[in-house]
Tab-separated table of C-alpha atoms and ligand atoms in Angstrom:
chain	number	residue	atom	x	y	z
A	4	MET	CA	-12.808	21.686	-11.641
A	5	LEU	CA	-15.894	19.753	-10.524
A	6	THR	CA	-17.821	16.971	-12.187
A	7	LEU	CA	-21.250	15.549	-11.543
A	8	ALA	CA	-21.127	11.848	-12.397
A	9	ILE	CA	-23.697	9.167	-13.095
A	10	GLU	CA	-23.325	5.384	-12.856
A	11	SER	CA	-25.868	2.928	-14.237
A	12	THR	CA	-24.121	-0.035	-15.861
A	13	ALA	CA	-25.959	-2.767	-13.974
A	14	HIS	CA	-27.811	-3.039	-10.647
A	15	THR	CA	-26.782	0.302	-9.146
A	16	PHE	CA	-27.878	3.816	-10.017
A	17	GLY	CA	-25.482	6.345	-8.514
A	18	ALA	CA	-24.629	10.037	-8.677
A	19	SER	CA	-21.605	11.783	-7.235
A	20	VAL	CA	-19.735	15.083	-7.247
A	21	VAL	CA	-15.929	14.822	-7.435
A	22	ASN	CA	-13.255	17.519	-7.681
A	23	SER	CA	-9.992	17.612	-9.607
A	24	LYS	CA	-7.964	16.515	-6.572
A	25	GLY	CA	-9.996	13.311	-6.299
A	26	LYS	CA	-12.020	14.529	-3.350
A	27	ILE	CA	-15.435	12.863	-3.296
A	28	LEU	CA	-17.894	15.587	-2.250
A	29	SER	CA	-20.940	13.338	-2.418
A	30	ASP	CA	-21.732	9.763	-3.356
A	31	ILE	CA	-25.354	8.631	-3.466
A	32	ARG	CA	-26.476	5.242	-4.759
A	33	ASP	CA	-29.328	2.857	-4.801
A	34	MET	CA	-28.930	-0.782	-5.674
A	35	TYR	CA	-31.686	-2.871	-7.189
A	36	GLN	CA	-32.061	-5.905	-4.944
A	37	THR	CA	-34.281	-8.955	-4.741
A	38	LYS	CA	-35.158	-11.440	-2.010
A	39	LYS	CA	-35.137	-14.581	-4.144
A	40	GLU	CA	-34.790	-14.167	-7.898
A	41	GLY	CA	-31.886	-12.853	-10.017
A	42	LEU	CA	-31.490	-9.605	-11.985
A	43	GLU	CA	-34.076	-8.924	-14.660
A	44	PRO	CA	-32.761	-6.253	-17.051
A	45	ARG	CA	-36.134	-4.601	-17.673
A	46	LYS	CA	-36.931	-4.325	-13.985
A	47	VAL	CA	-33.464	-2.932	-13.277
A	48	ALA	CA	-33.847	-0.246	-15.957
A	49	GLU	CA	-37.254	0.661	-14.544
A	50	HIS	CA	-35.661	1.038	-11.121
A	51	HIS	CA	-33.031	3.421	-12.541
A	52	LYS	CA	-35.643	5.416	-14.405
A	53	ASN	CA	-37.763	5.870	-11.290
A	54	ILE	CA	-34.970	6.745	-8.908
A	55	GLY	CA	-32.596	8.780	-11.121
A	56	ASP	CA	-33.859	12.299	-10.420
A	57	LEU	CA	-33.914	11.765	-6.680
A	58	ILE	CA	-30.386	10.330	-6.573
A	59	ILE	CA	-28.945	13.155	-8.699
A	60	GLU	CA	-30.716	15.796	-6.606
A	61	LYS	CA	-29.386	14.246	-3.384
A	62	ALA	CA	-25.833	14.044	-4.760
A	63	LEU	CA	-25.850	17.759	-5.618
A	64	LYS	CA	-27.363	18.697	-2.265
A	65	ASP	CA	-24.875	16.577	-0.297
A	66	SER	CA	-21.948	18.150	-2.161
A	67	LYS	CA	-23.247	21.641	-1.265
A	68	LYS	CA	-22.641	22.659	-4.881
A	69	LYS	CA	-24.997	24.138	-7.448
A	70	MET	CA	-25.282	23.083	-11.078
A	71	LYS	CA	-23.621	26.300	-12.165
A	72	GLY	CA	-20.445	25.314	-10.280
A	73	ILE	CA	-20.229	21.976	-12.122
A	74	SER	CA	-17.674	21.981	-14.959
A	75	PHE	CA	-18.958	18.912	-16.842
A	76	ILE	CA	-21.108	15.798	-16.575
A	77	SER	CA	-19.478	12.345	-16.533
A	78	PHE	CA	-21.324	9.114	-17.139
A	79	SER	CA	-20.663	5.433	-17.433
A	80	GLN	CA	-20.784	4.623	-21.124
A	81	GLY	CA	-20.108	0.881	-20.860
A	82	PRO	CA	-19.607	-1.984	-20.625
A	83	GLY	CA	-22.896	-3.012	-19.074
A	84	LEU	CA	-26.515	-3.957	-19.519
A	85	PRO	CA	-27.829	-1.945	-22.495
A	86	LEU	CA	-31.159	-1.021	-20.886
A	87	SER	CA	-29.433	0.192	-17.702
A	88	LEU	CA	-26.797	2.124	-19.653
A	89	VAL	CA	-29.459	3.900	-21.703
A	90	GLU	CA	-31.165	5.182	-18.553
A	91	GLY	CA	-27.921	6.627	-17.153
A	92	MET	CA	-27.062	8.272	-20.464
A	93	ARG	CA	-30.544	9.742	-20.719
A	94	PHE	CA	-30.184	11.487	-17.342
A	95	ALA	CA	-26.643	12.617	-18.218
A	96	LYS	CA	-27.701	14.076	-21.572
A	97	LEU	CA	-30.712	15.845	-20.073
A	98	LEU	CA	-28.494	17.490	-17.451
A	99	ALA	CA	-25.779	18.423	-19.932
A	100	LYS	CA	-28.297	19.955	-22.319
A	101	ALA	CA	-30.346	21.797	-19.721
A	102	HIS	CA	-27.293	23.359	-18.055
A	103	LYS	CA	-25.093	23.662	-21.163
A	104	LYS	CA	-22.292	21.501	-19.778
A	105	PRO	CA	-19.877	19.258	-21.683
A	106	LEU	CA	-20.581	15.529	-21.447
A	107	ILE	CA	-17.847	12.926	-20.970
A	108	GLY	CA	-18.523	9.207	-21.345
A	109	VAL	CA	-16.067	6.932	-19.538
A	110	ASN	CA	-15.274	3.232	-19.380
A	111	HIS	CA	-16.723	1.699	-16.229
A	112	ILE	CA	-13.907	-0.840	-15.787
A	113	CYS	CA	-11.240	1.831	-16.160
A	114	ALA	CA	-13.099	3.736	-13.451
A	115	HIS	CA	-12.906	0.710	-11.102
A	116	LEU	CA	-9.126	0.521	-11.715
A	117	GLU	CA	-8.444	4.216	-11.287
A	118	ILE	CA	-10.506	4.697	-8.092
A	119	GLY	CA	-8.560	1.729	-6.708
A	120	LYS	CA	-5.261	3.489	-7.480
A	121	LEU	CA	-6.524	6.799	-6.109
A	122	LEU	CA	-7.642	5.339	-2.779
A	123	THR	CA	-4.824	2.853	-2.126
A	124	LYS	CA	-1.859	4.691	-3.654
A	125	ALA	CA	-0.902	1.566	-5.609
A	126	ARG	CA	1.187	2.823	-8.537
A	127	ASN	CA	1.456	0.238	-11.255
A	128	PRO	CA	-0.197	-2.962	-10.068
A	129	VAL	CA	-1.572	-6.127	-11.557
A	130	PHE	CA	-5.312	-5.570	-11.120
A	131	VAL	CA	-7.595	-8.401	-10.098
A	132	PHE	CA	-10.966	-7.166	-11.243
A	133	THR	CA	-13.833	-9.294	-10.008
A	134	SER	CA	-17.354	-7.978	-10.214
A	135	GLY	CA	-20.811	-9.293	-11.005
A	136	ALA	CA	-20.215	-9.260	-14.731
A	137	ASN	CA	-16.426	-9.410	-15.096
A	138	THR	CA	-13.386	-11.296	-13.916
A	139	GLN	CA	-10.187	-10.019	-15.464
A	140	ILE	CA	-6.497	-9.848	-14.645
A	141	ILE	CA	-5.343	-6.505	-16.027
A	142	ALA	CA	-2.092	-4.547	-16.130
A	143	HIS	CA	-0.918	-1.378	-17.870
A	144	GLU	CA	1.672	-2.425	-20.444
A	145	GLY	CA	2.845	-0.808	-23.663
A	146	GLY	CA	0.646	2.288	-23.348
A	147	LYS	CA	-2.682	0.678	-22.525
A	148	TYR	CA	-4.541	-1.509	-20.083
A	149	ARG	CA	-4.248	-5.092	-21.253
A	150	ILE	CA	-6.189	-8.139	-20.154
A	151	PHE	CA	-3.850	-10.996	-19.281
A	152	GLY	CA	-6.450	-13.462	-18.109
A	153	GLU	CA	-10.208	-13.606	-17.777
A	154	CYS	CA	-13.192	-15.819	-17.093
A	155	LEU	CA	-14.129	-17.974	-20.050
A	156	SER	CA	-17.851	-18.040	-19.348
A	157	ILE	CA	-19.444	-16.454	-16.272
A	158	ALA	CA	-17.685	-14.019	-13.907
A	159	LEU	CA	-16.833	-14.756	-10.265
A	160	GLY	CA	-19.574	-12.480	-8.864
A	161	ASN	CA	-22.096	-13.914	-11.277
A	162	ALA	CA	-21.049	-17.464	-10.337
A	163	LEU	CA	-21.583	-16.711	-6.640
A	164	ASP	CA	-24.900	-15.000	-7.381
A	165	LYS	CA	-26.056	-17.916	-9.516
A	166	PHE	CA	-25.340	-20.457	-6.799
A	167	ALA	CA	-26.996	-18.187	-4.227
A	168	ARG	CA	-30.093	-17.858	-6.395
A	169	GLU	CA	-30.354	-21.632	-6.813
A	170	ILE	CA	-30.227	-22.192	-3.077
A	171	GLY	CA	-32.736	-19.392	-2.412
A	172	LEU	CA	-30.464	-16.656	-1.034
A	173	GLY	CA	-31.527	-13.840	-3.418
A	174	PHE	CA	-29.388	-11.080	-4.978
A	175	PRO	CA	-26.620	-10.127	-4.318
A	176	GLY	CA	-25.508	-13.570	-3.217
A	177	GLY	CA	-21.768	-12.995	-2.634
A	178	PRO	CA	-22.053	-11.478	0.855
A	179	LYS	CA	-24.478	-14.198	1.999
A	180	ILE	CA	-22.203	-16.951	0.688
A	181	GLU	CA	-19.278	-15.361	2.535
A	182	GLN	CA	-21.232	-15.533	5.818
A	183	LEU	CA	-22.428	-19.128	5.298
A	184	ALA	CA	-18.896	-20.222	4.294
A	185	LYS	CA	-17.675	-19.279	7.770
A	186	SER	CA	-19.743	-22.157	9.198
A	187	GLY	CA	-18.540	-24.632	6.547
A	188	LYS	CA	-16.598	-27.524	8.061
A	189	LYS	CA	-15.810	-29.927	5.264
A	190	TYR	CA	-13.974	-29.166	2.025
A	191	ILE	CA	-15.763	-30.757	-0.913
A	192	GLU	CA	-13.771	-31.202	-4.087
A	193	LEU	CA	-15.166	-29.190	-7.014
A	194	PRO	CA	-13.882	-28.873	-10.613
A	195	TYR	CA	-10.808	-26.603	-10.649
A	196	VAL	CA	-10.460	-25.201	-14.179
A	197	VAL	CA	-7.529	-22.950	-15.096
A	198	LYS	CA	-6.506	-22.733	-18.749
A	199	GLY	CA	-3.294	-20.768	-19.145
A	200	MET	CA	-4.216	-17.429	-17.602
A	201	ASP	CA	-7.980	-17.933	-17.933
A	202	VAL	CA	-10.477	-19.322	-15.444
A	203	GLU	CA	-13.763	-21.160	-15.940
A	204	PHE	CA	-16.436	-20.952	-13.256
A	205	SER	CA	-19.644	-22.260	-14.810
A	206	GLY	CA	-18.925	-25.989	-14.395
A	207	ILE	CA	-18.117	-25.512	-10.706
A	208	VAL	CA	-21.425	-23.805	-10.054
A	209	THR	CA	-23.425	-26.494	-11.872
A	210	HIS	CA	-21.556	-29.168	-9.913
A	211	ALA	CA	-22.208	-27.402	-6.592
A	212	ILE	CA	-25.904	-26.956	-7.411
A	213	ASN	CA	-26.211	-30.674	-8.170
A	214	LEU	CA	-24.545	-31.566	-4.872
A	215	TYR	CA	-26.908	-29.193	-3.047
A	216	LYS	CA	-29.889	-30.954	-4.647
A	217	LYS	CA	-28.472	-34.257	-3.396
A	218	GLY	CA	-28.525	-32.902	0.163
A	219	VAL	CA	-24.937	-31.683	0.705
A	220	SER	CA	-24.819	-28.895	3.319
A	221	LYS	CA	-25.156	-25.264	2.163
A	222	GLU	CA	-22.373	-24.163	4.475
A	223	ASP	CA	-19.874	-26.759	3.237
A	224	LEU	CA	-20.710	-25.917	-0.367
A	225	CYS	CA	-20.324	-22.158	0.171
A	226	TYR	CA	-16.998	-22.751	1.877
A	227	SER	CA	-15.729	-25.130	-0.837
A	228	LEU	CA	-16.981	-22.910	-3.639
A	229	GLN	CA	-15.068	-19.939	-2.249
A	230	GLU	CA	-11.877	-21.916	-1.579
A	231	THR	CA	-11.834	-23.433	-5.082
A	232	MET	CA	-12.776	-20.366	-7.126
A	233	PHE	CA	-10.533	-18.018	-5.158
A	234	ALA	CA	-7.565	-20.426	-5.455
A	235	MET	CA	-7.984	-20.372	-9.245
A	236	LEU	CA	-7.919	-16.593	-9.256
A	237	VAL	CA	-4.862	-16.463	-6.997
A	238	GLU	CA	-3.039	-18.881	-9.300
A	239	VAL	CA	-3.549	-16.758	-12.409
A	240	THR	CA	-2.747	-13.550	-10.524
A	241	GLU	CA	0.575	-15.015	-9.445
A	242	ARG	CA	1.340	-15.957	-13.022
A	243	ALA	CA	0.479	-12.440	-14.232
A	244	LEU	CA	2.768	-10.904	-11.587
A	245	ALA	CA	5.672	-12.988	-12.837
A	246	HIS	CA	4.827	-12.400	-16.494
A	247	CYS	CA	4.529	-8.602	-16.161
A	248	ASP	CA	7.360	-8.377	-13.651
A	249	LYS	CA	5.310	-6.206	-11.300
A	250	ASN	CA	5.352	-6.104	-7.518
A	251	GLU	CA	1.888	-4.855	-6.591
A	252	VAL	CA	-1.554	-6.456	-6.737
A	253	LEU	CA	-4.727	-4.388	-6.483
A	254	LEU	CA	-8.071	-6.116	-5.941
A	255	ILE	CA	-11.075	-4.195	-7.246
A	256	GLY	CA	-14.751	-4.748	-8.131
A	257	GLY	CA	-17.640	-5.901	-5.952
A	258	VAL	CA	-16.119	-9.235	-4.894
A	259	ALA	CA	-13.178	-7.293	-3.376
A	260	ALA	CA	-15.437	-6.951	-0.328
A	261	ASN	CA	-14.786	-10.637	0.419
A	262	GLN	CA	-12.338	-10.985	3.299
A	263	ARG	CA	-11.319	-14.554	2.452
A	264	LEU	CA	-10.357	-13.551	-1.102
A	265	CYS	CA	-8.281	-10.659	0.295
A	266	GLU	CA	-6.585	-13.019	2.734
A	267	MET	CA	-5.663	-15.560	0.037
A	268	LEU	CA	-4.260	-12.916	-2.325
A	269	ASN	CA	-2.382	-11.336	0.548
A	270	ILE	CA	-0.669	-14.629	1.441
A	271	MET	CA	0.405	-15.162	-2.182
A	272	CYS	CA	1.777	-11.589	-2.374
A	273	ARG	CA	3.689	-11.951	0.880
A	274	GLU	CA	5.359	-15.104	-0.407
A	275	ARG	CA	6.421	-13.276	-3.575
A	276	LYS	CA	7.453	-10.112	-1.717
A	277	ALA	CA	4.804	-8.158	-3.574
A	278	LYS	CA	2.471	-5.622	-1.993
A	279	PHE	CA	-1.238	-6.376	-1.794
A	280	TYR	CA	-3.903	-3.670	-1.911
A	281	ALA	CA	-7.687	-3.918	-1.932
A	282	VAL	CA	-9.959	-1.038	-2.783
A	283	PRO	CA	-11.855	0.118	0.345
A	284	ILE	CA	-15.115	-1.855	0.599
A	285	LYS	CA	-17.188	1.302	0.212
A	286	TYR	CA	-15.837	1.764	-3.307
A	287	SER	CA	-15.509	-1.882	-4.354
A	288	GLY	CA	-18.986	-2.138	-5.857
A	289	ASP	CA	-20.453	0.054	-8.565
A	290	ASN	CA	-20.578	3.738	-7.627
A	291	ALA	CA	-20.616	7.097	-9.361
A	292	ALA	CA	-17.619	8.507	-7.463
A	293	MET	CA	-15.314	6.354	-9.568
A	294	ILE	CA	-17.051	7.574	-12.729
A	295	GLY	CA	-16.459	11.157	-11.571
A	296	TRP	CA	-12.763	10.539	-10.924
A	297	GLN	CA	-12.396	8.860	-14.327
A	298	GLY	CA	-14.140	11.869	-15.891
A	299	ILE	CA	-11.674	14.194	-14.157
A	300	LEU	CA	-8.744	12.140	-15.512
A	301	GLU	CA	-10.214	12.408	-19.011
A	302	HIS	CA	-11.483	15.988	-18.721
A	303	LYS	CA	-9.735	17.004	-21.924
A	304	LYS	CA	-11.692	14.471	-23.966
A	305	ARG	CA	-14.370	16.034	-26.158
A	306	GLU	CA	-16.847	14.175	-28.370
A	307	SER	CA	-19.681	15.615	-30.353
A	308	PHE	CA	-22.763	15.477	-28.122
A	309	ASP	CA	-24.962	13.790	-30.725
A	310	LYS	CA	-22.441	11.062	-31.415
A	311	ILE	CA	-22.117	10.002	-27.782
A	312	ASP	CA	-23.826	6.660	-27.279
A	313	ILE	CA	-23.691	3.688	-24.920
A	314	LYS	CA	-20.989	1.044	-25.498
A	315	PRO	CA	-22.361	-2.178	-23.939
A	316	ASN	CA	-19.365	-4.299	-25.011
A	317	TRP	CA	-16.546	-1.769	-24.566
A	318	ARG	CA	-13.377	-3.626	-23.588
A	319	ILE	CA	-10.735	-1.971	-21.484
A	320	ASP	CA	-7.983	-2.674	-24.024
A	321	GLN	CA	-9.858	-0.400	-26.469
A	322	VAL	CA	-9.519	2.618	-24.145
A	323	GLU	CA	-6.871	5.233	-24.921
A	324	THR	CA	-5.215	5.861	-21.551
A	325	ILE	CA	-4.323	9.491	-22.264
A	326	TRP	CA	-4.014	10.310	-18.545
A	327	ILE	CA	-1.201	7.781	-17.906
A	328	LYS	CA	2.254	8.990	-18.887
B	428	LIG	P1	-20.136	-5.024	-8.872
B	428	LIG	O1	-20.704	-5.669	-10.100
B	428	LIG	O2	-18.705	-4.617	-9.023
B	428	LIG	O3	-20.966	-3.948	-8.273
B	428	LIG	O4	-20.136	-6.174	-7.758
B	428	LIG	C1	-21.279	-6.887	-7.408
B	428	LIG	C2	-20.893	-8.328	-7.183
B	428	LIG	O5	-20.056	-8.445	-6.019
B	428	LIG	C3	-22.087	-9.232	-6.957
B	428	LIG	O6	-21.907	-10.379	-7.756
B	428	LIG	C4	-21.982	-9.580	-5.467
B	428	LIG	O7	-22.513	-10.854	-5.149
B	428	LIG	C5	-20.489	-9.546	-5.249
B	428	LIG	N1	-20.125	-9.314	-3.833
B	428	LIG	C6	-20.415	-8.257	-3.061
B	428	LIG	N2	-19.950	-8.432	-1.810
B	428	LIG	C7	-19.355	-9.665	-1.789
B	428	LIG	C8	-18.700	-10.445	-0.788
B	428	LIG	N3	-18.550	-10.008	0.455
B	428	LIG	N4	-18.224	-11.648	-1.157
B	428	LIG	C9	-18.349	-12.104	-2.419
B	428	LIG	N5	-18.971	-11.418	-3.390
B	428	LIG	C10	-19.459	-10.223	-3.090
B	429	LIG	MG1	-18.776	-2.820	-11.816
């Protein structure tokens, strides 16, 4: 069984061929980037529209497979930016129709979780999912993925990107902040907001931006921003571990590429005798390989072609996890 998968929830357009054993035969992507400004949904969708054919063609070629060997098409149905999602679905539907293949729409967040499990061999972890658009503490309990804690306003990746944009670093800002933070010397106190299992990042960013405008050093602010926001996330993760009585933590999503976040979660896990895993950096950000693997897991799912549509606000606790026994 082979699937050709498409990802297009936000900044990245990707295509990938994956087999039923979880082998990634190809993984091609192109991320919309800017030098200074943030993401503009219309420009992102335009990017996907222009690059889609080329990316899909490359993914097939790299996999050394032909369309006739593909069993079905998988695509990222949501959650995400509506205009970006529509572009991905359009390519997926065109392919499915032209080559008479079934079409399977999958949940993008589920795909982040499952590729993490596939590549790390974590079995039943508490997931720390931190991406551009989402920050959620998730675990599989009572037959479905449940969200135990989440960001109340903006997500961790978005918070980093917002600060980066304000200080002229462009998009994506997370990796640049991580580099600048290494030269930070002084810890500056910023608002630390944890409410039960939820975290709130928007006030911190506003506060940091104001300090930057008053002349506080970029490096110290990047360092303090990371230390404060990551500590909040570690605190709620620890609480979720105790609450769910689990002994594994798996970090996934784009911000999983941050070494300092990995280090802080790892220390907390060691102290609790839990095992810490992070998805390999290559698969931490948005990619179509994870959409392919999720499609494989859900290969039995069939929906009427005409009824398949994007689901911009699809929450993970609404997904039927038929592949988990
Ligand atoms: P995703 O939405 O899962 O593709 O992840 C993209 C987000 O991850 C963006 O907000 C990036 O700024 C963030 N990101 C990527 N690499 C890093 C890093 N090394 N440190 C912090 N954030 C990062
Ligand atoms: Mg994502």
